[in-house]
Short mmCIF file of C-alpha atoms in Angstrom, two decimals:
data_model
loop_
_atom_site.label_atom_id
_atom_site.label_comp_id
_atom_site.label_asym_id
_atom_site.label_seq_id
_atom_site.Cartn_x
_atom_site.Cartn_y
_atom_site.Cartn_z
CA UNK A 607 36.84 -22.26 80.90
CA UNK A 608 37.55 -25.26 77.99
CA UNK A 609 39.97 -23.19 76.66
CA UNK A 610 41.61 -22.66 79.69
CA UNK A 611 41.51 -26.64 80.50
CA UNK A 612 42.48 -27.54 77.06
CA UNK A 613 45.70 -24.90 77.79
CA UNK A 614 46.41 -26.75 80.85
CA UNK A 615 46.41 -30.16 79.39
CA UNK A 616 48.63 -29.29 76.38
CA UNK A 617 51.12 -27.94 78.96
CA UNK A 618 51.46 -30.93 80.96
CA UNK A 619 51.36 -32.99 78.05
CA UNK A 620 54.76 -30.86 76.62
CA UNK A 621 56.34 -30.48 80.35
CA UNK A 622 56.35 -34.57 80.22
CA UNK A 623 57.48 -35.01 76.59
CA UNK A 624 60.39 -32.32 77.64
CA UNK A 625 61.43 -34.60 80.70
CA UNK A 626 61.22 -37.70 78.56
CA UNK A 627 61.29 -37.62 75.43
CA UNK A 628 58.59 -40.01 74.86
CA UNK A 629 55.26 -38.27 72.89
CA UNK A 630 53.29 -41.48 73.84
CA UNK A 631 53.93 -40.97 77.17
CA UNK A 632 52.95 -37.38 77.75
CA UNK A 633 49.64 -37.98 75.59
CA UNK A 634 48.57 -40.73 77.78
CA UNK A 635 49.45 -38.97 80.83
CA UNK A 636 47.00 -35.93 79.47
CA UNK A 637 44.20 -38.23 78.73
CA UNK A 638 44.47 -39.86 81.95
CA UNK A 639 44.43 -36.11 83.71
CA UNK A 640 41.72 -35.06 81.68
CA UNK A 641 39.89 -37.96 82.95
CA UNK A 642 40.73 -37.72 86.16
CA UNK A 643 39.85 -34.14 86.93
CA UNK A 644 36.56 -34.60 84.83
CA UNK A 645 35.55 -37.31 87.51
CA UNK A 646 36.95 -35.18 90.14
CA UNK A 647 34.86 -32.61 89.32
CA UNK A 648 31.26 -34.75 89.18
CA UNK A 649 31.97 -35.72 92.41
CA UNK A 650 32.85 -32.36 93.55
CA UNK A 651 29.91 -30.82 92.41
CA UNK A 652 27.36 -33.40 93.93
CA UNK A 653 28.90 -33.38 96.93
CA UNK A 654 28.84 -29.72 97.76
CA UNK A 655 24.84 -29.72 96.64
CA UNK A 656 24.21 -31.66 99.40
CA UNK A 657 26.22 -29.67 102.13
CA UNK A 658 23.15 -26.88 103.43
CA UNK A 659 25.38 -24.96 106.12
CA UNK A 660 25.87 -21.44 105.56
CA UNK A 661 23.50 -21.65 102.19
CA UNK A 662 20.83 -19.24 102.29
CA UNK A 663 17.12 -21.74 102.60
CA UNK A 664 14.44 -19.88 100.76
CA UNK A 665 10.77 -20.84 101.92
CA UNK A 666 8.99 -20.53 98.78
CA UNK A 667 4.71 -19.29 98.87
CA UNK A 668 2.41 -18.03 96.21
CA UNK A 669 1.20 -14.28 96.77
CA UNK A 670 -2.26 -13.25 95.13
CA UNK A 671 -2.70 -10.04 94.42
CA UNK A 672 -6.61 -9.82 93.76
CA UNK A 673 -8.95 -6.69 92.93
CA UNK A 674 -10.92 -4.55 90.39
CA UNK A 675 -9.17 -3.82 87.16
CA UNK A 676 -6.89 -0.76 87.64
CA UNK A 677 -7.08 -1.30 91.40
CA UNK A 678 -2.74 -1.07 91.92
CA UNK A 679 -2.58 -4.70 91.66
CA UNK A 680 0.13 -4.78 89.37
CA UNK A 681 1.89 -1.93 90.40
CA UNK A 682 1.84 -3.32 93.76
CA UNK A 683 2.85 -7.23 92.36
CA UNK A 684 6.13 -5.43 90.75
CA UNK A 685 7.17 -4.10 93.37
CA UNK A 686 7.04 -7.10 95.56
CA UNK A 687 8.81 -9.03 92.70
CA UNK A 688 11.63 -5.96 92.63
CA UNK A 689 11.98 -6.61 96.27
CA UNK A 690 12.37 -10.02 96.57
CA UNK A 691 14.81 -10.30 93.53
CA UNK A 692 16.83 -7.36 95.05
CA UNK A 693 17.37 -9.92 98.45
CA UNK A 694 18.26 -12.60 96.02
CA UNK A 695 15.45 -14.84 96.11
CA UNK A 696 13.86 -17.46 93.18
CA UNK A 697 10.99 -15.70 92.38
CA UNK A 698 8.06 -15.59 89.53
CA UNK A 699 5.73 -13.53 88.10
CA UNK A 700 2.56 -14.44 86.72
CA UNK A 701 0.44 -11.06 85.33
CA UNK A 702 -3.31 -11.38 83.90
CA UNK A 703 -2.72 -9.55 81.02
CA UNK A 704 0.83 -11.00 79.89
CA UNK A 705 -0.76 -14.93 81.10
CA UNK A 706 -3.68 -13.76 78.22
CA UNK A 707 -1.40 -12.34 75.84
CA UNK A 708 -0.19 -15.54 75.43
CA UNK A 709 -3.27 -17.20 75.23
CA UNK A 710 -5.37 -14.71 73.41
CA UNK A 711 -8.56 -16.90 73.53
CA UNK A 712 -9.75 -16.90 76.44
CA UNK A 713 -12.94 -15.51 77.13
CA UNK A 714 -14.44 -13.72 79.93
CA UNK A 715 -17.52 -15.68 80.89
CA UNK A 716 -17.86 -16.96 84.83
CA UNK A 717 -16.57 -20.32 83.45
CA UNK A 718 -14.02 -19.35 81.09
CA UNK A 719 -12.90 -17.24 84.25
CA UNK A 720 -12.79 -19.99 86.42
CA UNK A 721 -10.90 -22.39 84.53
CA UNK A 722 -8.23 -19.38 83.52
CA UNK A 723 -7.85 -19.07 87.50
CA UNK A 724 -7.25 -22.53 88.13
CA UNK A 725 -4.58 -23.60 85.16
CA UNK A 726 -2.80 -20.11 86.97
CA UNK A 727 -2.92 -21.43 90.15
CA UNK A 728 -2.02 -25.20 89.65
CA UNK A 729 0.95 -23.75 87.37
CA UNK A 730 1.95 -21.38 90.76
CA UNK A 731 1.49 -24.30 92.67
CA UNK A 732 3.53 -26.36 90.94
CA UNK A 733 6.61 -23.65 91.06
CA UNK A 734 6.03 -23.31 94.65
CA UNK A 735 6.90 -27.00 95.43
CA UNK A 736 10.18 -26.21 93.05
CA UNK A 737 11.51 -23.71 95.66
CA UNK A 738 10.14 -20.25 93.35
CA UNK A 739 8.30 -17.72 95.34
CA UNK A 740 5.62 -16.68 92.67
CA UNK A 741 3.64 -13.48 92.78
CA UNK A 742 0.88 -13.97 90.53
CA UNK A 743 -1.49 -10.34 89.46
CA UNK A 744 -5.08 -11.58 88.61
CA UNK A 745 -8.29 -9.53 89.16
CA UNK A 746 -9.96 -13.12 89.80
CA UNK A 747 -13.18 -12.15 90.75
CA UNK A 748 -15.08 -15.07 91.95
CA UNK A 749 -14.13 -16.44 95.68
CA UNK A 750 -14.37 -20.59 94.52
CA UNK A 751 -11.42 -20.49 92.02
CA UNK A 752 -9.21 -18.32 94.49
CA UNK A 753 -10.25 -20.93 97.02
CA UNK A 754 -9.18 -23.43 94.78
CA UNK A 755 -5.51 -21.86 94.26
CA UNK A 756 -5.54 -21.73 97.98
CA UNK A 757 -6.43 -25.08 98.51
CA UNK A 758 -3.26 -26.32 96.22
CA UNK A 759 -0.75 -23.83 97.36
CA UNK A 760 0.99 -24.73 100.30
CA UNK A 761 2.09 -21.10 101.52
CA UNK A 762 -0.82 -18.92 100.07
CA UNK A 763 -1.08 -15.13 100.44
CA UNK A 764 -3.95 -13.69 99.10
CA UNK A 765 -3.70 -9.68 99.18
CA UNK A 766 -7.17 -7.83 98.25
CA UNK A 767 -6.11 -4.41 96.69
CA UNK A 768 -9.66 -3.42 97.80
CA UNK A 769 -9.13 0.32 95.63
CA UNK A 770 -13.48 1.54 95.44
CA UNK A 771 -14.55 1.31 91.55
CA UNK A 772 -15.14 4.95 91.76
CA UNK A 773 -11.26 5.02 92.28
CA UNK A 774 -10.82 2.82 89.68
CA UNK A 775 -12.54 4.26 86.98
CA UNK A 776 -10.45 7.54 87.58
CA UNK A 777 -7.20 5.87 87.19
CA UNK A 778 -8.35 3.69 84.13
CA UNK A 779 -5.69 5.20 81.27
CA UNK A 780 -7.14 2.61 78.95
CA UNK A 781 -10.48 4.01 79.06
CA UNK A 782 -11.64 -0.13 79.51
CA UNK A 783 -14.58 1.17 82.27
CA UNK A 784 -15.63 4.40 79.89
CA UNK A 785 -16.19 1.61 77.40
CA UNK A 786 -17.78 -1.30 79.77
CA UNK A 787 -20.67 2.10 80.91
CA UNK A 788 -21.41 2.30 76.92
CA UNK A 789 -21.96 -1.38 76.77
CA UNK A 790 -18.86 -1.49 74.14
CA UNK A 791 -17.60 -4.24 76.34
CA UNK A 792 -19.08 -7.00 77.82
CA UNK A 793 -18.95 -8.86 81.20
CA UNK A 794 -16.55 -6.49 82.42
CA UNK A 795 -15.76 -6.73 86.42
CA UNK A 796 -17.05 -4.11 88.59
CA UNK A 797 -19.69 -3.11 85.88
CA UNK A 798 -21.89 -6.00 84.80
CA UNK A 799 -19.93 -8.45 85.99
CA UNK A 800 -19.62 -9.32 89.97
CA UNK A 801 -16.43 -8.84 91.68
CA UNK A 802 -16.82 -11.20 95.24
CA UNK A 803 -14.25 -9.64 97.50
CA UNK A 804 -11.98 -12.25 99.05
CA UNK A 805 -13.68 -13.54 102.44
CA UNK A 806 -10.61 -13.87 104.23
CA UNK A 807 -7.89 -12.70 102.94
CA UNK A 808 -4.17 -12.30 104.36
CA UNK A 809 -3.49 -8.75 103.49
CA UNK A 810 -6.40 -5.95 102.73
CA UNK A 811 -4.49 -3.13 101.17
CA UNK A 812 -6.33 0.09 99.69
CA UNK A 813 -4.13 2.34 97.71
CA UNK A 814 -6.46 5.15 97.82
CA UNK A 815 -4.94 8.58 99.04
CA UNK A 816 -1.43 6.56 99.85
CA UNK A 817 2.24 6.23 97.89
CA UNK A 818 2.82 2.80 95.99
CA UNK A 819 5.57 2.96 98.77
CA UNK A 820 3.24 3.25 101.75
CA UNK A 821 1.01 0.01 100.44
CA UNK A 822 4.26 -1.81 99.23
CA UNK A 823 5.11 -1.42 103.05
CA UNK A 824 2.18 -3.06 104.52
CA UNK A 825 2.91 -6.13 101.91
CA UNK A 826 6.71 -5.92 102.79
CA UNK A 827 6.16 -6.52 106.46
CA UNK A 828 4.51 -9.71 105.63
CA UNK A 829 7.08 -10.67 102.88
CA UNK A 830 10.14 -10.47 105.75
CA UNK A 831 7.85 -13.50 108.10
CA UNK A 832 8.95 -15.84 104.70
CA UNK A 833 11.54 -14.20 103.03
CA UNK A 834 14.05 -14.28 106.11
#
């Protein structure tokens, strides 16, 4: 694109010098063209971000995918995010296990918990006022700091991926529930730790005996009242 301008400038500065024979001339008309077009341009561009017809308006919302570990949360959570991507949208995804990748010391006690849940949420929060639609996988077991997110968000979703733990400890490749029985691991949800299922939550999905499709569905339904 530079290239292409700096082309275009060089040309008109040569097509003047050729018709008159003056160099000081043809430079002067370039810079003024350059300068010209660049302010053409600023103007251009600010004026057409404020014109909204026939722009698609994306309503932006947090969805919460909550659950036992190994429940189809995040399964479920990419597949929303492939969806809304493939219609084009802004759109975020904040996992449990990538968010404490990053920070690795974070602990698993009720309050450590807690406070992981709420940074999450005020960060999802804070997208959701910039227009991003942010799908956010957490198994956020305790009902106050999801009411908390709730209470920030202005477009909150919580879906419940209410999978049984018996369910859950037959799908668990990682062996994390084998290890939480032998007392290996600590405070692990679902096995000394309380999971408090959500008390009113938007969507109740339970993979069990059903195709990631046929849950994705139920969440897709809901998806299409925002996403429009």
């Amino acid at each position: 694109m530079l290239s292409w301008r700096v082309c275009a400038t060089i040309t008109t500065m040569l097509l003047v010098y050729i018709f008159t024979g003056r160099l000081v001339i043809a430079v002067g008309i370039g810079v003024v063209e350059v300068a010209v077009k660049m302010a053409l341009y600023y103007f251009h561009e600010r004026a057409w971000d404020r014109i909204r017809a026939g722009k698609h308006q994306q309503e932006s919302f947090v969805m919460w995918f909550t659950g036992l570990p190994s429940s189809g949360k995040t399964t479920l959570a990419n597949e929303t995010y492939d969806y809304l991507i493939s219609r084009g949208c802004r759109v975020e995804k904040l996992d449990g296990d990538v968010v404490r990748s990053v920070f690795p010391n974070t602990g698993f006690s009720r309050q450590d918990r807690e406070t992981h849940i709420r940074r999450v949420g005020f960060l999802a929060s804070l997208l959701e006022k910039n227009g991003v639609i942010v799908i956010s996988s957490f198994v956020s077991p305790y009902e106050e700091s999801r009411r908390f997110v709730r209470g920030i968000c202005k477009n909150y979703v919580e879906i419940y991926v209410s999978t049984s733990l018996e369910e859950c400890e037959k799908r668990d490749v990682k062996g994390l529930y084998a290890k939480a029985r032998r007392g290996e691991i600590k405070s692990f949800t679902g096995i000394d730790d309380p999971y408090e299922p959500p008390e009113m939550p938007d969507i109740v999905v339970n993979t069990e005996g059903r195709t990631v499709e046929e849950s994705f569905g139920q969440i897709r339904d809901h998806i299409n009242r925002y996403a429009k």
